Short mmCIF file of N, CA and C in Angstrom, two decimals:
data_model
loop_
_atom_site.label_atom_id
_atom_site.label_comp_id
_atom_site.label_asym_id
_atom_site.label_seq_id
_atom_site.Cartn_x
_atom_site.Cartn_y
_atom_site.Cartn_z
N MET A 1 194.30 -22.19 -129.02
CA MET A 1 194.15 -22.20 -127.62
C MET A 1 193.10 -23.49 -127.36
N TYR A 2 192.12 -23.25 -127.91
CA TYR A 2 190.75 -23.95 -127.79
C TYR A 2 191.17 -25.28 -128.13
N HIS A 3 191.87 -25.53 -129.43
CA HIS A 3 192.18 -26.93 -129.77
C HIS A 3 193.23 -27.61 -128.92
N ILE A 4 194.26 -26.95 -128.22
CA ILE A 4 194.95 -27.41 -127.35
C ILE A 4 194.10 -28.20 -126.06
N PHE A 5 193.25 -27.24 -125.88
CA PHE A 5 192.29 -27.54 -124.62
C PHE A 5 191.42 -28.77 -124.89
N ARG A 6 190.94 -28.99 -126.01
CA ARG A 6 190.12 -29.84 -126.48
C ARG A 6 190.83 -31.18 -126.56
N THR A 7 191.99 -31.11 -127.04
CA THR A 7 193.02 -32.58 -127.46
C THR A 7 193.48 -32.86 -126.02
N MET A 8 193.73 -31.93 -125.16
CA MET A 8 194.24 -32.10 -123.90
C MET A 8 193.14 -33.00 -123.09
N ALA A 9 191.80 -32.37 -123.14
CA ALA A 9 190.72 -33.05 -122.58
C ALA A 9 190.49 -34.43 -123.06
N ARG A 10 190.50 -34.61 -124.40
CA ARG A 10 190.35 -35.81 -124.84
C ARG A 10 191.32 -37.02 -124.54
N LEU A 11 192.55 -36.42 -124.18
CA LEU A 11 193.60 -37.32 -123.84
C LEU A 11 193.42 -37.79 -122.39
N THR A 12 193.06 -36.76 -121.85
CA THR A 12 192.90 -36.90 -119.97
C THR A 12 191.69 -37.92 -119.95
N ALA A 13 190.64 -37.61 -120.67
CA ALA A 13 189.47 -38.50 -120.87
C ALA A 13 189.64 -40.01 -121.21
N GLY A 14 190.58 -40.21 -122.19
CA GLY A 14 190.92 -41.43 -122.54
C GLY A 14 191.91 -42.23 -121.65
N VAL A 15 192.67 -41.35 -121.09
CA VAL A 15 193.42 -42.02 -119.94
C VAL A 15 192.76 -42.46 -118.56
N ALA A 16 191.63 -41.54 -118.28
CA ALA A 16 190.71 -41.78 -116.93
C ALA A 16 190.03 -42.89 -117.45
N SER A 17 189.65 -43.17 -118.82
CA SER A 17 188.72 -44.33 -119.23
C SER A 17 189.36 -45.52 -118.98
N LEU A 18 190.79 -45.51 -119.35
CA LEU A 18 191.76 -46.45 -119.39
C LEU A 18 191.88 -46.89 -117.97
N ALA A 19 192.12 -46.00 -117.17
CA ALA A 19 192.47 -46.20 -115.64
C ALA A 19 191.04 -47.10 -115.08
N LEU A 20 189.91 -46.61 -115.29
CA LEU A 20 188.68 -47.20 -114.78
C LEU A 20 188.69 -48.59 -115.34
N CYS A 21 189.07 -48.85 -116.55
CA CYS A 21 188.76 -50.28 -116.94
C CYS A 21 189.93 -51.05 -116.57
N ALA A 22 191.17 -50.70 -116.24
CA ALA A 22 192.07 -51.34 -115.54
C ALA A 22 191.83 -51.97 -114.33
N THR A 23 191.11 -50.65 -113.31
CA THR A 23 190.70 -51.06 -112.03
C THR A 23 189.88 -52.08 -111.79
N ALA A 24 188.70 -52.07 -112.99
CA ALA A 24 187.66 -53.04 -112.92
C ALA A 24 187.91 -54.49 -113.07
N GLY A 25 188.93 -54.77 -113.86
CA GLY A 25 189.31 -56.37 -114.01
C GLY A 25 190.58 -56.57 -113.13
N ALA A 26 191.32 -55.56 -112.82
CA ALA A 26 192.56 -55.82 -111.98
C ALA A 26 193.46 -56.73 -112.44
N ALA A 27 193.57 -56.71 -113.96
CA ALA A 27 194.39 -57.66 -114.64
C ALA A 27 195.51 -56.99 -115.33
N GLN A 28 196.76 -57.50 -115.24
CA GLN A 28 197.73 -56.78 -115.92
C GLN A 28 197.36 -57.09 -117.47
N ILE A 29 197.68 -55.59 -117.96
CA ILE A 29 197.57 -55.56 -119.74
C ILE A 29 198.62 -54.91 -120.18
N ASN A 30 199.07 -55.13 -121.57
CA ASN A 30 199.84 -54.29 -122.29
C ASN A 30 199.18 -53.26 -123.15
N LEU A 31 199.55 -52.10 -123.02
CA LEU A 31 198.81 -51.12 -123.50
C LEU A 31 199.69 -50.32 -124.29
N THR A 32 199.01 -49.74 -125.50
CA THR A 32 199.92 -48.90 -126.54
C THR A 32 199.08 -47.62 -126.57
N VAL A 33 199.57 -46.39 -126.15
CA VAL A 33 198.95 -45.18 -126.49
C VAL A 33 199.37 -44.29 -127.41
N LYS A 34 198.66 -43.79 -128.26
CA LYS A 34 199.23 -42.84 -129.39
C LYS A 34 198.95 -41.62 -129.09
N VAL A 35 199.72 -40.65 -129.21
CA VAL A 35 199.30 -39.04 -128.93
C VAL A 35 199.64 -38.79 -130.11
N GLU A 36 198.97 -37.90 -130.90
CA GLU A 36 199.07 -37.25 -132.17
C GLU A 36 198.78 -35.59 -132.09
N ASN A 37 199.56 -34.78 -132.75
CA ASN A 37 199.24 -33.37 -132.78
C ASN A 37 198.65 -33.16 -133.98
N LEU A 38 197.19 -32.75 -134.25
CA LEU A 38 196.58 -32.90 -135.31
C LEU A 38 196.33 -31.49 -135.79
N ALA A 39 197.25 -30.45 -135.27
CA ALA A 39 197.12 -29.06 -135.56
C ALA A 39 197.75 -29.03 -137.27
N PRO A 40 197.19 -27.89 -137.62
CA PRO A 40 197.80 -27.78 -139.12
C PRO A 40 199.37 -27.50 -139.22
N ALA A 41 199.73 -27.87 -140.21
CA ALA A 41 201.45 -27.47 -140.48
C ALA A 41 201.73 -26.10 -140.21
N ASN A 42 202.97 -25.91 -139.48
CA ASN A 42 203.40 -24.66 -139.06
C ASN A 42 202.28 -23.77 -138.35
N SER A 43 201.74 -24.65 -137.33
CA SER A 43 200.81 -23.89 -136.26
C SER A 43 201.58 -24.14 -134.85
N ILE A 44 200.76 -24.64 -133.99
CA ILE A 44 201.38 -24.81 -132.69
C ILE A 44 201.85 -26.25 -132.45
N SER A 45 202.74 -26.26 -131.36
CA SER A 45 203.33 -27.44 -130.98
C SER A 45 202.84 -27.74 -129.44
N PHE A 46 202.79 -28.82 -129.15
CA PHE A 46 202.53 -29.20 -127.65
C PHE A 46 203.75 -29.14 -126.75
N ALA A 47 203.53 -29.04 -125.57
CA ALA A 47 204.62 -29.18 -124.50
C ALA A 47 204.79 -30.55 -124.31
N PRO A 48 205.78 -31.09 -123.90
CA PRO A 48 205.98 -32.62 -123.71
C PRO A 48 204.93 -33.08 -122.67
N PRO A 49 203.90 -34.13 -123.40
CA PRO A 49 202.97 -34.47 -122.80
C PRO A 49 203.05 -35.46 -121.73
N ASN A 50 202.40 -35.08 -120.29
CA ASN A 50 202.59 -35.99 -119.50
C ASN A 50 201.30 -37.27 -119.27
N GLN A 51 201.95 -38.26 -119.02
CA GLN A 51 200.69 -39.21 -119.04
C GLN A 51 200.91 -40.17 -117.78
N GLY A 52 199.79 -40.58 -117.25
CA GLY A 52 199.51 -41.76 -116.46
C GLY A 52 198.56 -42.52 -116.22
N PHE A 53 198.74 -43.83 -115.74
CA PHE A 53 197.90 -44.82 -115.74
C PHE A 53 197.83 -45.17 -114.12
N ASN A 54 196.64 -45.18 -113.42
CA ASN A 54 196.41 -45.47 -111.97
C ASN A 54 195.34 -46.14 -111.79
N ASN A 55 195.01 -46.26 -110.39
CA ASN A 55 193.95 -47.22 -109.82
C ASN A 55 192.79 -46.13 -109.74
N GLY A 56 192.66 -45.14 -110.20
CA GLY A 56 191.54 -44.16 -110.14
C GLY A 56 191.39 -43.09 -109.20
N SER A 57 192.44 -43.19 -108.11
CA SER A 57 192.46 -42.26 -107.10
C SER A 57 193.13 -40.84 -107.26
N PHE A 58 193.74 -40.67 -108.67
CA PHE A 58 194.22 -39.47 -108.65
C PHE A 58 192.98 -38.80 -109.61
N ASP A 59 192.60 -37.42 -109.25
CA ASP A 59 191.43 -36.83 -109.95
C ASP A 59 192.16 -35.36 -110.46
N ALA A 60 192.66 -35.26 -111.80
CA ALA A 60 193.38 -34.25 -112.17
C ALA A 60 192.73 -33.11 -112.29
N PHE A 61 191.34 -33.11 -112.68
CA PHE A 61 190.52 -31.96 -112.55
C PHE A 61 189.18 -32.28 -112.57
N ASN A 62 188.14 -31.34 -112.20
CA ASN A 62 186.55 -31.37 -112.37
C ASN A 62 186.17 -30.40 -113.25
N ALA A 63 185.43 -30.82 -114.34
CA ALA A 63 184.97 -29.93 -115.27
C ALA A 63 184.05 -29.04 -114.51
N GLY A 64 184.13 -27.84 -115.00
CA GLY A 64 183.42 -26.64 -114.36
C GLY A 64 183.75 -26.05 -113.29
N GLN A 65 184.94 -26.61 -112.61
CA GLN A 65 185.67 -25.90 -111.64
C GLN A 65 186.84 -25.53 -111.77
N ALA A 66 187.54 -24.53 -110.98
CA ALA A 66 188.96 -23.87 -110.83
C ALA A 66 189.83 -25.12 -111.24
N ALA A 67 190.84 -24.89 -112.09
CA ALA A 67 191.94 -25.94 -112.10
C ALA A 67 192.80 -25.70 -110.83
N THR A 68 193.27 -27.03 -110.29
CA THR A 68 194.32 -27.30 -109.33
C THR A 68 195.54 -26.98 -109.85
N SER A 69 196.52 -26.54 -109.08
CA SER A 69 198.00 -26.10 -109.31
C SER A 69 198.69 -27.18 -110.01
N PRO A 70 198.35 -28.62 -109.81
CA PRO A 70 199.04 -29.50 -110.58
C PRO A 70 198.72 -29.67 -111.84
N ILE A 71 197.29 -29.68 -112.42
CA ILE A 71 196.76 -29.22 -113.71
C ILE A 71 197.23 -28.02 -114.36
N VAL A 72 197.40 -26.88 -113.62
CA VAL A 72 197.67 -25.64 -114.23
C VAL A 72 199.25 -25.69 -114.64
N SER A 73 200.09 -26.52 -114.07
CA SER A 73 201.44 -26.54 -114.37
C SER A 73 201.53 -27.27 -115.52
N VAL A 74 200.92 -28.01 -116.09
CA VAL A 74 200.51 -28.72 -117.25
C VAL A 74 200.00 -28.16 -118.45
N ALA A 75 198.91 -27.35 -117.88
CA ALA A 75 198.14 -26.78 -119.12
C ALA A 75 198.86 -25.32 -119.43
N GLU A 76 199.23 -24.70 -118.57
CA GLU A 76 199.86 -23.09 -118.78
C GLU A 76 201.32 -23.34 -118.83
N GLY A 77 201.79 -23.94 -118.03
CA GLY A 77 203.54 -24.05 -118.06
C GLY A 77 204.24 -25.01 -118.90
N GLY A 78 203.33 -26.04 -119.34
CA GLY A 78 203.80 -27.22 -120.25
C GLY A 78 204.85 -28.13 -119.51
N SER A 79 204.89 -27.80 -118.10
CA SER A 79 205.58 -28.73 -117.23
C SER A 79 204.67 -29.73 -116.34
N GLY A 80 205.40 -30.58 -115.95
CA GLY A 80 204.52 -31.41 -115.16
C GLY A 80 205.23 -31.51 -113.52
N VAL A 81 206.12 -30.41 -113.39
CA VAL A 81 206.55 -30.36 -112.29
C VAL A 81 205.67 -30.27 -110.85
N ASP A 82 204.33 -29.80 -110.91
CA ASP A 82 203.54 -30.13 -109.96
C ASP A 82 202.48 -31.33 -110.15
N TRP A 83 202.38 -31.77 -111.42
CA TRP A 83 201.28 -32.91 -111.78
C TRP A 83 201.95 -33.89 -111.14
N GLN A 84 203.22 -34.43 -111.57
CA GLN A 84 204.01 -35.75 -111.38
C GLN A 84 203.72 -36.12 -109.83
N PRO A 85 204.17 -35.25 -109.03
CA PRO A 85 204.33 -35.56 -107.71
C PRO A 85 203.02 -35.98 -106.98
N ALA A 86 202.06 -34.70 -107.40
CA ALA A 86 200.61 -35.30 -107.10
C ALA A 86 199.81 -36.39 -107.54
N PHE A 87 200.31 -36.70 -108.69
CA PHE A 87 199.83 -38.26 -109.25
C PHE A 87 200.57 -39.23 -108.38
N ALA A 88 201.88 -39.07 -108.21
CA ALA A 88 202.50 -39.97 -107.27
C ALA A 88 202.09 -40.11 -105.90
N ALA A 89 201.65 -39.00 -105.28
CA ALA A 89 200.97 -39.12 -103.86
C ALA A 89 199.61 -39.63 -103.87
N ALA A 90 198.78 -39.55 -104.80
CA ALA A 90 197.66 -40.12 -104.85
C ALA A 90 197.51 -41.60 -105.12
N ASP A 91 198.72 -42.11 -105.89
CA ASP A 91 198.78 -43.53 -106.04
C ASP A 91 200.19 -43.83 -106.47
N PRO A 92 201.04 -44.27 -105.33
CA PRO A 92 202.47 -44.43 -105.54
C PRO A 92 202.68 -45.78 -106.23
N THR A 93 201.68 -46.41 -106.67
CA THR A 93 202.02 -47.73 -107.73
C THR A 93 201.63 -47.30 -109.25
N ALA A 94 201.32 -45.95 -109.43
CA ALA A 94 200.71 -45.48 -110.74
C ALA A 94 202.10 -45.73 -111.78
N THR A 95 201.79 -45.92 -112.79
CA THR A 95 202.76 -45.75 -114.05
C THR A 95 202.66 -44.36 -114.89
N ARG A 96 203.54 -43.57 -114.57
CA ARG A 96 203.49 -42.05 -115.15
C ARG A 96 204.81 -41.75 -115.66
N GLY A 97 204.69 -40.62 -116.53
CA GLY A 97 205.87 -40.36 -117.00
C GLY A 97 205.65 -39.13 -118.04
N THR A 98 206.64 -38.67 -118.70
CA THR A 98 206.51 -37.39 -119.61
C THR A 98 207.34 -38.18 -121.11
N ILE A 99 206.49 -37.71 -122.02
CA ILE A 99 207.19 -37.93 -123.32
C ILE A 99 208.08 -36.75 -123.74
N GLY A 100 209.43 -37.00 -124.06
CA GLY A 100 210.20 -36.02 -123.91
C GLY A 100 210.15 -35.16 -125.24
N GLY A 101 210.30 -33.99 -125.11
CA GLY A 101 210.28 -33.03 -126.39
C GLY A 101 209.05 -32.46 -126.90
N LEU A 102 209.02 -31.33 -127.58
CA LEU A 102 207.89 -30.65 -128.04
C LEU A 102 207.15 -31.84 -129.08
N LEU A 103 205.96 -31.74 -129.05
CA LEU A 103 205.09 -32.75 -130.24
C LEU A 103 204.64 -31.56 -130.99
N GLN A 104 205.57 -31.60 -132.40
CA GLN A 104 205.11 -30.74 -133.55
C GLN A 104 203.93 -30.81 -134.32
N PRO A 105 203.43 -30.19 -135.01
CA PRO A 105 202.12 -30.47 -136.05
C PRO A 105 202.37 -31.93 -136.60
N GLY A 106 201.36 -32.80 -136.72
CA GLY A 106 201.78 -34.04 -137.80
C GLY A 106 202.54 -34.94 -136.73
N GLU A 107 203.07 -34.80 -135.83
CA GLU A 107 203.83 -35.82 -135.23
C GLU A 107 203.10 -36.46 -134.15
N SER A 108 203.28 -37.84 -133.97
CA SER A 108 202.90 -38.68 -132.92
C SER A 108 204.04 -39.38 -132.21
#
């Protein structure tokens, strides 16, 4: 479970960093994001990854504070059912989505 949290935290931090960079220049760019499950073979799979890029107005979570229901829906349930609408409400112009299917060990 620690590895999942660490990987999700890194992914979230990376997305947040990219969002900050995008708002600083306000220029349209093409971006490629690679998500890779580095877990050992025959171990854990990730629920379909949710991703989003926005103007920085969506704050998914704050370190050291209780998780909000949108992030809980992703972290514990593997679903973006609460996360996607919260993201869209914070920034209707955001680019967001879900990568379909489980991410098996070694897959990207």
